[in-house]
mmCIF file of C-alpha atoms in Angstrom:
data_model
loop_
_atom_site.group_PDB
_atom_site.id
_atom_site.type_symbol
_atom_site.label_atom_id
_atom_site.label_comp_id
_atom_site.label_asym_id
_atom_site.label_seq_id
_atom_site.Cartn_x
_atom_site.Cartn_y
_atom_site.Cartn_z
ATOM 1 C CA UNK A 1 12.595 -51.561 9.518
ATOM 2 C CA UNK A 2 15.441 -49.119 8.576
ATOM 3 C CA UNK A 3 13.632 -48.299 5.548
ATOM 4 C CA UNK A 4 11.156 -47.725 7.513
ATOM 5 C CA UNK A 5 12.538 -45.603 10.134
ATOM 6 C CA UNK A 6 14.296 -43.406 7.132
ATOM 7 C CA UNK A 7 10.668 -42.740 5.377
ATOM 8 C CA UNK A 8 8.956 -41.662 8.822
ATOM 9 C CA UNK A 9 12.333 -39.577 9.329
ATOM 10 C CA UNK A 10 12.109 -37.719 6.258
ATOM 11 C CA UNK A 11 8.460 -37.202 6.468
ATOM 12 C CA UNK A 12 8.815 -35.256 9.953
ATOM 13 C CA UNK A 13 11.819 -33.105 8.772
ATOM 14 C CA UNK A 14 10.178 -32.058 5.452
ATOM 15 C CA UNK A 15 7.756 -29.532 7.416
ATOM 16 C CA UNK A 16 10.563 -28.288 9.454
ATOM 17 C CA UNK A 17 12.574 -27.824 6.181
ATOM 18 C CA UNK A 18 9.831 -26.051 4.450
ATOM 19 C CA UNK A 19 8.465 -23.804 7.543
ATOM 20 C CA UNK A 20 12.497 -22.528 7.786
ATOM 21 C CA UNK A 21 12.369 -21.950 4.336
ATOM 22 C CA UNK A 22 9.805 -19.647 4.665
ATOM 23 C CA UNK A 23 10.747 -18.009 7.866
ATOM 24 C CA UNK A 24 13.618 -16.926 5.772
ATOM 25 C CA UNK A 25 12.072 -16.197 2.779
ATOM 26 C CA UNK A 26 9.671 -13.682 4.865
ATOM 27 C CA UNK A 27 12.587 -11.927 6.108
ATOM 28 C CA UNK A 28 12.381 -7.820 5.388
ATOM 29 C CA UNK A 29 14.273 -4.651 5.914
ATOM 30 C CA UNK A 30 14.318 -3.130 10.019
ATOM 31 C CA UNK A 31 14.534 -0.028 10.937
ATOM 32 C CA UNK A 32 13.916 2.474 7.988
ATOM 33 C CA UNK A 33 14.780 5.827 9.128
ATOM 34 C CA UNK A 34 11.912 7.288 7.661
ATOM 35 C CA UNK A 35 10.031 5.301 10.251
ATOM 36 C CA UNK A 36 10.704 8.084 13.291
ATOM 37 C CA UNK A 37 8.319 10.167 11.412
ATOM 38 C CA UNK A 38 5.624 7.740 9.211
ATOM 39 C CA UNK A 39 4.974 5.998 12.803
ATOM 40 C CA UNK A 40 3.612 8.993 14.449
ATOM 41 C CA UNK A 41 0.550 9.570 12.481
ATOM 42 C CA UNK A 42 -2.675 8.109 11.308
ATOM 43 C CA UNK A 43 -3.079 8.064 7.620
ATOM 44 C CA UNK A 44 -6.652 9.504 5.703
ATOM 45 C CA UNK A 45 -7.555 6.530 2.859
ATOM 46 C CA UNK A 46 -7.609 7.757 -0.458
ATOM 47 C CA UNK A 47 -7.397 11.338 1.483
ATOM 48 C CA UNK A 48 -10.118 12.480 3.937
ATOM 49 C CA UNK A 49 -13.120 12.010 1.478
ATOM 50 C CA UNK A 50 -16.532 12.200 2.117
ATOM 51 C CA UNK A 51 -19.133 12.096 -0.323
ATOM 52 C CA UNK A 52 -21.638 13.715 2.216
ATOM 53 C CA UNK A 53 -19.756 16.288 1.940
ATOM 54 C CA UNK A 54 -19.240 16.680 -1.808
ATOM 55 C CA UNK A 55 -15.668 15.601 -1.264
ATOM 56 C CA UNK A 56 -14.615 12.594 -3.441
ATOM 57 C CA UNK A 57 -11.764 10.070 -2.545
ATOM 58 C CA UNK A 58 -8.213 10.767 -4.444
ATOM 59 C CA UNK A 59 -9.235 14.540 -5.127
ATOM 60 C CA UNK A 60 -7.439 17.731 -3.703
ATOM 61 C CA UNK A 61 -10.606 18.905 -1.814
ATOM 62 C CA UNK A 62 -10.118 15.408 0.001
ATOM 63 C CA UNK A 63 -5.955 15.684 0.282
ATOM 64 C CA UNK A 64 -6.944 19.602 1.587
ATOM 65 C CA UNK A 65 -9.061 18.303 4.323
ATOM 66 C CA UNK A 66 -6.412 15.927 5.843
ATOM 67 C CA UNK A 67 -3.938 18.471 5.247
ATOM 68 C CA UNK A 68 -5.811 20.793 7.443
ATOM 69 C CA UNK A 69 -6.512 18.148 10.460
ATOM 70 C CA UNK A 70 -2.817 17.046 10.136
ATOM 71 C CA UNK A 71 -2.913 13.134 8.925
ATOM 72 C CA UNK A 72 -0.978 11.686 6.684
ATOM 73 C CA UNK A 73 -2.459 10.720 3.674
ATOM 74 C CA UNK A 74 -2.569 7.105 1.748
ATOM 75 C CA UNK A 75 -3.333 7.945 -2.159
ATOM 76 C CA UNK A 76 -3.007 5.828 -5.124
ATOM 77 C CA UNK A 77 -0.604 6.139 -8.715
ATOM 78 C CA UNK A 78 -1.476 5.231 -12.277
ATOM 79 C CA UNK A 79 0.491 6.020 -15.242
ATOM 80 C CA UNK A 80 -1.171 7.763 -18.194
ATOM 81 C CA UNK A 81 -1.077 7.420 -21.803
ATOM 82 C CA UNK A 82 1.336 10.317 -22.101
ATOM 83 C CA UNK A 83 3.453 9.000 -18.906
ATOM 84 C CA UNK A 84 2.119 11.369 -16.391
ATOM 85 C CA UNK A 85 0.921 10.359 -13.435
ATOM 86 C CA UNK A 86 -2.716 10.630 -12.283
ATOM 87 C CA UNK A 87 -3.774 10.024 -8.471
ATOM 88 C CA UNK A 88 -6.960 7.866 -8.547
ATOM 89 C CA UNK A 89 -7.108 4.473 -7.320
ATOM 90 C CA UNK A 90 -9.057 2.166 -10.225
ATOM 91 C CA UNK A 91 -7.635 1.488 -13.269
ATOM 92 C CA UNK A 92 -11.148 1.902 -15.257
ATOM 93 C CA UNK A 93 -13.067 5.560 -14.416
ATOM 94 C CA UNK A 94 -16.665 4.351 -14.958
ATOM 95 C CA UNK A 95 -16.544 4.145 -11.068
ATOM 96 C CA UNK A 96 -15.636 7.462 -9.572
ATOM 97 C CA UNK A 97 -15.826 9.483 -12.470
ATOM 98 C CA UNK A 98 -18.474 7.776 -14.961
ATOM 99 C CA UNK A 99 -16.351 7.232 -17.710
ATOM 100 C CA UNK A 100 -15.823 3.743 -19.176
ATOM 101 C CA UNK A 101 -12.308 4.401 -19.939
ATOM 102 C CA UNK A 102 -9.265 3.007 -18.860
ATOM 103 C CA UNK A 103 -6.606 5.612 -17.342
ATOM 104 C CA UNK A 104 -3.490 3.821 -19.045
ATOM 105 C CA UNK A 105 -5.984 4.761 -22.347
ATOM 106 C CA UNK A 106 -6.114 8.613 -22.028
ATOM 107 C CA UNK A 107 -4.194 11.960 -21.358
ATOM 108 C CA UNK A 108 -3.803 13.733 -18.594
ATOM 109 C CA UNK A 109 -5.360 16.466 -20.365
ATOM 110 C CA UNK A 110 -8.213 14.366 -20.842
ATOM 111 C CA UNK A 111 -8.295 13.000 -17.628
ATOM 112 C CA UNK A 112 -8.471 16.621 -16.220
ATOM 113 C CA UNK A 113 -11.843 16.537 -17.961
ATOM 114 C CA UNK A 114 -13.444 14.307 -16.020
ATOM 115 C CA UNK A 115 -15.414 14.766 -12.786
ATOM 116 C CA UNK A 116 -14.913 13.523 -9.727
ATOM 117 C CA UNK A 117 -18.461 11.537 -8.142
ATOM 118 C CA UNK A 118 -20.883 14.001 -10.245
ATOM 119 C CA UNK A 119 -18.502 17.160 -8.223
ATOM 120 C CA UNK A 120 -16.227 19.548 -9.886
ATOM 121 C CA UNK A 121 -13.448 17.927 -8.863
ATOM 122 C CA UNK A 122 -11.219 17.008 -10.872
ATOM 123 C CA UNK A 123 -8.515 13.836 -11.143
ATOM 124 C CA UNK A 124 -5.112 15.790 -9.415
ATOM 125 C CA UNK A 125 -1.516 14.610 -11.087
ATOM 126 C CA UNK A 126 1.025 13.280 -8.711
ATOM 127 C CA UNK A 127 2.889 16.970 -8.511
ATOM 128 C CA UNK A 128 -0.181 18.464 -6.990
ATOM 129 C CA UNK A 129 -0.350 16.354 -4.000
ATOM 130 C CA UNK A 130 2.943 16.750 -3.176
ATOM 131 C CA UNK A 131 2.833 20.260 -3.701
ATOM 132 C CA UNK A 132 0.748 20.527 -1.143
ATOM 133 C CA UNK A 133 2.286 18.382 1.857
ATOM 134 C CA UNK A 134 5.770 19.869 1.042
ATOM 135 C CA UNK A 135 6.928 19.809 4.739
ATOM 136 C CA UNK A 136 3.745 18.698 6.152
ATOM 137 C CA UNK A 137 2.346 15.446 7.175
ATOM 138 C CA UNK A 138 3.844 11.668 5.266
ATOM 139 C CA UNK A 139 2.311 10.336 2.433
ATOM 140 C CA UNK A 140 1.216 6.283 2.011
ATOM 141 C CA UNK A 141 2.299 6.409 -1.842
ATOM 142 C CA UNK A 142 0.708 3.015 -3.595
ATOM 143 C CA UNK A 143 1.965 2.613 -7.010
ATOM 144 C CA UNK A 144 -0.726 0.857 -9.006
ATOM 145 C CA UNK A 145 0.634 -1.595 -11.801
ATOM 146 C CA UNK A 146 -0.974 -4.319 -13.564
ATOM 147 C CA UNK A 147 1.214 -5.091 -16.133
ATOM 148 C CA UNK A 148 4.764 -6.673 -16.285
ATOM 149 C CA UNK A 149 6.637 -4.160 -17.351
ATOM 150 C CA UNK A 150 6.841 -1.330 -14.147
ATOM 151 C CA UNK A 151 9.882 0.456 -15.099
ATOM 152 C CA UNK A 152 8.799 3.444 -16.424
ATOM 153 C CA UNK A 153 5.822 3.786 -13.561
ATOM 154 C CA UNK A 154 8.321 3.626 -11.118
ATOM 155 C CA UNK A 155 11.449 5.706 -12.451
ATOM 156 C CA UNK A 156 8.743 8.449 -12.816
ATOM 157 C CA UNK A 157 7.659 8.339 -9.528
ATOM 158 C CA UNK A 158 10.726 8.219 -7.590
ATOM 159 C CA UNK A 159 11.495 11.481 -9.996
ATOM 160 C CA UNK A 160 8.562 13.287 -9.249
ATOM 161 C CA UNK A 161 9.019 12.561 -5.116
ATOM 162 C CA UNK A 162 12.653 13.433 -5.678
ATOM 163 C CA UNK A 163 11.739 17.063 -6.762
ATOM 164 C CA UNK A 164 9.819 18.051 -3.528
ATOM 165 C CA UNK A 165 10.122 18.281 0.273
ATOM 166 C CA UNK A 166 7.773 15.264 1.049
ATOM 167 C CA UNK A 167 8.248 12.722 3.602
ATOM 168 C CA UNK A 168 6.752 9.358 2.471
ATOM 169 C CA UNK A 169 6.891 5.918 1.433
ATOM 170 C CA UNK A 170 5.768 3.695 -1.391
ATOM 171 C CA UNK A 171 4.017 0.572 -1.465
ATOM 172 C CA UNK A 172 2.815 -1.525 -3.885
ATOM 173 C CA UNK A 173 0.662 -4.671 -4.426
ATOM 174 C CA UNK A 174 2.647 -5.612 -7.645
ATOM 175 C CA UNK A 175 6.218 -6.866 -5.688
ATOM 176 C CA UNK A 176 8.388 -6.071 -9.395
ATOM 177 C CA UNK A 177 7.635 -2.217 -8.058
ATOM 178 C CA UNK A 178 9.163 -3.237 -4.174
ATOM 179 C CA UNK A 179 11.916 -5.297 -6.371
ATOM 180 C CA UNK A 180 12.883 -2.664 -7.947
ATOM 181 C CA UNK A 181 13.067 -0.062 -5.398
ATOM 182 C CA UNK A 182 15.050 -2.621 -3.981
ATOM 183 C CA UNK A 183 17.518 -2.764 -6.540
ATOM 184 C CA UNK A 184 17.334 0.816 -7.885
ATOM 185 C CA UNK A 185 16.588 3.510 -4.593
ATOM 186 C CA UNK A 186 17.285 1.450 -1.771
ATOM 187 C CA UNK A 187 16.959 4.237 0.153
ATOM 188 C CA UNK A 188 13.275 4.315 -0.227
ATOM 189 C CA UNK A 189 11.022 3.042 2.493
ATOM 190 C CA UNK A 190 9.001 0.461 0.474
ATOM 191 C CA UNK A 191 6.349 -1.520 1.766
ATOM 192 C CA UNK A 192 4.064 -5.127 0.313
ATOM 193 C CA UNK A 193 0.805 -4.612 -0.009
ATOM 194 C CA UNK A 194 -1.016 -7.996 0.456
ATOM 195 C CA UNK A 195 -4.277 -9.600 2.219
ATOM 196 C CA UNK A 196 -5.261 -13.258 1.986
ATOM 197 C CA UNK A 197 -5.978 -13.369 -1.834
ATOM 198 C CA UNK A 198 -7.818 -16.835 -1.151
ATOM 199 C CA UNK A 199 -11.019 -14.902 0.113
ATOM 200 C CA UNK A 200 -10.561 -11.888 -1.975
ATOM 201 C CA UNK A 201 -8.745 -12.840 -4.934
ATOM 202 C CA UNK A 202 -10.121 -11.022 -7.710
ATOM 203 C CA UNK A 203 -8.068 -11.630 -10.667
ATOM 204 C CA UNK A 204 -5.258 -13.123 -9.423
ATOM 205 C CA UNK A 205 -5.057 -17.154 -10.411
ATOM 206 C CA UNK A 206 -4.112 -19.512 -7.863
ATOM 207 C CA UNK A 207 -0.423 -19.330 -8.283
ATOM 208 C CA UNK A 208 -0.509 -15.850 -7.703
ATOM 209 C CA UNK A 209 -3.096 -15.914 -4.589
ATOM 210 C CA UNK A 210 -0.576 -18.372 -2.277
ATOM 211 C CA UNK A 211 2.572 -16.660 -2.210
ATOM 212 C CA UNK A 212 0.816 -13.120 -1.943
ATOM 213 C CA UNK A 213 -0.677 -14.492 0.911
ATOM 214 C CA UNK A 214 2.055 -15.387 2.326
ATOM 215 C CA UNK A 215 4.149 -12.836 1.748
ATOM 216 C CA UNK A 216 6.585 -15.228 -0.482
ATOM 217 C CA UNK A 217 7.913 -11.841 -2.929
ATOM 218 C CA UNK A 218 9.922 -10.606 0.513
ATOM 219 C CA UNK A 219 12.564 -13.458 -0.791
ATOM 220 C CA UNK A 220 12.796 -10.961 -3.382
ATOM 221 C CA UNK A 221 11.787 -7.711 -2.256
ATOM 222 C CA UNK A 222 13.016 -7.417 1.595
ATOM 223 C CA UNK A 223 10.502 -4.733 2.385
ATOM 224 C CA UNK A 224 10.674 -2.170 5.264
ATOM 225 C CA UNK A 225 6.912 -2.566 6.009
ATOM 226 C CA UNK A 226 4.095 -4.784 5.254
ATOM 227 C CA UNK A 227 0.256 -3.422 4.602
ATOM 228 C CA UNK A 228 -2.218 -5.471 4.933
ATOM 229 C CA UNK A 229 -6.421 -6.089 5.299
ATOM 230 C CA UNK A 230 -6.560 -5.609 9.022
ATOM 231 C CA UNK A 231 -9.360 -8.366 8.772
ATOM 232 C CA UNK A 232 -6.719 -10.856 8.019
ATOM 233 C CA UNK A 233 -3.638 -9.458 9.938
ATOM 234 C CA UNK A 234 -3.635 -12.554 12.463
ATOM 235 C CA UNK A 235 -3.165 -14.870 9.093
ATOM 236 C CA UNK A 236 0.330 -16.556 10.237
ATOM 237 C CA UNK A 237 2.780 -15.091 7.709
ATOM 238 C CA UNK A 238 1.661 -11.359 9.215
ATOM 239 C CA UNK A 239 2.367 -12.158 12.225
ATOM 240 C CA UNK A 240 5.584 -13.739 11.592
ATOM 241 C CA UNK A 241 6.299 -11.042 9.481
ATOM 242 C CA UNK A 242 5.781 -8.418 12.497
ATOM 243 C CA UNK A 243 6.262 -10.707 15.359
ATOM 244 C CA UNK A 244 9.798 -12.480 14.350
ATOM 245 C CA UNK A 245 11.381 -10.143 11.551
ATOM 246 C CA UNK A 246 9.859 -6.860 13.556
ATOM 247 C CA UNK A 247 8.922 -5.573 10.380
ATOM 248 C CA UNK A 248 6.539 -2.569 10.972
ATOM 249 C CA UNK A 249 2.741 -3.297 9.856
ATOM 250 C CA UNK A 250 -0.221 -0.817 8.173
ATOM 251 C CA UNK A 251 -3.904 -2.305 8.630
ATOM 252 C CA UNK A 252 -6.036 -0.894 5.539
ATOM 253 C CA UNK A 253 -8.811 -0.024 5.688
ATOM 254 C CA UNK A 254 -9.910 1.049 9.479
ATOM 255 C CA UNK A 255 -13.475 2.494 8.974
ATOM 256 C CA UNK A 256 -14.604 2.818 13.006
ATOM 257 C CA UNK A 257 -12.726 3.924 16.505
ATOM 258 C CA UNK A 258 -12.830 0.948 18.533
ATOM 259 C CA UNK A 259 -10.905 -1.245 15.318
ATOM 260 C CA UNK A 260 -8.303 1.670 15.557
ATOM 261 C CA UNK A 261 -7.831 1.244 18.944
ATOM 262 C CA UNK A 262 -7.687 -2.725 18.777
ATOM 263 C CA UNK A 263 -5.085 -2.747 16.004
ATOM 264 C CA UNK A 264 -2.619 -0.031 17.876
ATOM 265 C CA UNK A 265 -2.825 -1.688 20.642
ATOM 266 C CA UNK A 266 -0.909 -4.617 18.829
ATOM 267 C CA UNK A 267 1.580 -1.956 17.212
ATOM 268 C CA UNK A 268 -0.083 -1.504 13.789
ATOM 269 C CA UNK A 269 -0.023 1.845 12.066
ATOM 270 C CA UNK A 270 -3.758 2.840 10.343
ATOM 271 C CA UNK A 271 -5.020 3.678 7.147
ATOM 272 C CA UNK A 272 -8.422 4.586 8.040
ATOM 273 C CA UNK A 273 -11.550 6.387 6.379
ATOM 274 C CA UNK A 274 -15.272 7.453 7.650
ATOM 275 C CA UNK A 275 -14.374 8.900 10.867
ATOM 276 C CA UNK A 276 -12.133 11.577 12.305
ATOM 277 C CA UNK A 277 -9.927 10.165 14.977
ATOM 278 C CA UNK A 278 -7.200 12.404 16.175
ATOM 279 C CA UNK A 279 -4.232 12.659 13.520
ATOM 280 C CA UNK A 280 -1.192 11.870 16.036
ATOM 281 C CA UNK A 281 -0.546 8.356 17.305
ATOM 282 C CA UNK A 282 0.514 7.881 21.128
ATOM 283 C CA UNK A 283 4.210 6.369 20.396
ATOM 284 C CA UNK A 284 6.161 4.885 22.906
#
């Protein structure tokens, strides 16, 4: 019987042990400075693109247009062959620019002589973007990584938002970039990119898939922010995320009004695209 009694015992704590475990490991970063300004706008996905338009996604026409209607802007941050850094969101160009060619592969001269979605827009380096929003609206700066080794992607980038007037933050869905802002500029706003990898998990094995889903890396990263799929952002680990730690929360990507509306109502900041709501948030 006390056998018993010690079996049934440990089999009820075991959940509590493990669900503290991960309330702690979950934990983040509160109250980021930066925050007072990144929480006041709505941020234009890959820039306000619109292929209607002529404008492709990741190009300066598209970073000009949200510019001039005052959102932020959410862009994305490869590395090139000659360690530059090139703003376009896949690793392989055959998509937006009809190239079959890796951008870790080339140049950014030779990346500048591509076109952007059959336009004459071309792929911008890093420095151009923030030459432009030098003391205007925040940037969403996601550092794209698919390798192990994320030094050098990361020193540079920290550099190259060191040398202007930018307000920003960077996020990342590769947590050795949020580890090692973290451990090297801890006094960047740094943010996990995530979304439940078991419906959408591309190339990530199944090892990989649960703790991104769960946000497991904040053990190891402590971010300021989380971003993720606003689809999934009642999945429990977001909301214990934002509801217990009070860690801040981006839903990517909003593509209609009445979704914006639903997921500020709960507190979530925006990354939207496809419609022009206006670029200030109502802040309490």
């Amino acid at each position: 019987m006390f056998l018993l009694k010690l079996l049934l015992g440990g089999a009820l704590l075991a959940p509590v042990l493990l669900g503290a475990l991960w309330v702690l490991a979950t934990e983040g970063r509160q109250d980021h400075p930066e925050w007072a300004v990144l929480r006041r706008f709505r941020y234009a996905h890959r820039g306000l693109h619109d292929r209607r338009l002529g404008i492709p996604e990741n190009s300066m026409a598209a970073f000009r247009r949200a510019y001039d209607h005052g959102y932020g802007v959410e862009l994305d941050v490869h590395l090139t062959r000659d360690g530059r850094l090139a703003v376009i969101h896949d690793k392989n160009l055959k998509r937006t620019a009809g190239v079959d060619a890796e951008v870790s592969g080339l140049t950014m001269e030779e990346l500048k002589s591509c076109r952007l979605e059959g336009t004459q827009e071309t792929i911008p380096a890093l420095e151009e973007v923030l030459e432009l929003f030098q003391g205007g609206p925040p940037l969403v700066v996601e550092l794209k990584a698919d390798y192990f080794d994320i030094r050098e992607l990361a020193e540079k980038a920290v550099a190259a938002l060191d040398r202007y007037r930018v307000t920003y933050c960077i996020e990342s869905f590769h947590p050795g970039i949020i580890r090692w802002l973290k451990r090297h500029r801890p006094d960047i706003c740094r943010g996990q990119l995530s979304e439940n990898f078991w419906r959408h998990r591309g190339e990530l094995k199944g090892w990989q898939a649960f703790p991104m889903t769960h946000l497991l890396p904040n053990l190891l990263t402590r971010p300021d922010f989380i971003s993720y799929r606003w689809e999934h952002r009642r999945l429990p680990a977001v909301r214990l995320c934002k509801g217990l730690h009070g860690l801040p929360l981006f839903c990517w990507t909003v593509r209609s009004r009445q979704v914006m509306e639903e997921v500020e109502r709960e507190g979530c900041l925006v990354i939207f695209e496809g419609f022009l709501p206006p670029a200030a948030r109502k802040v309490s």
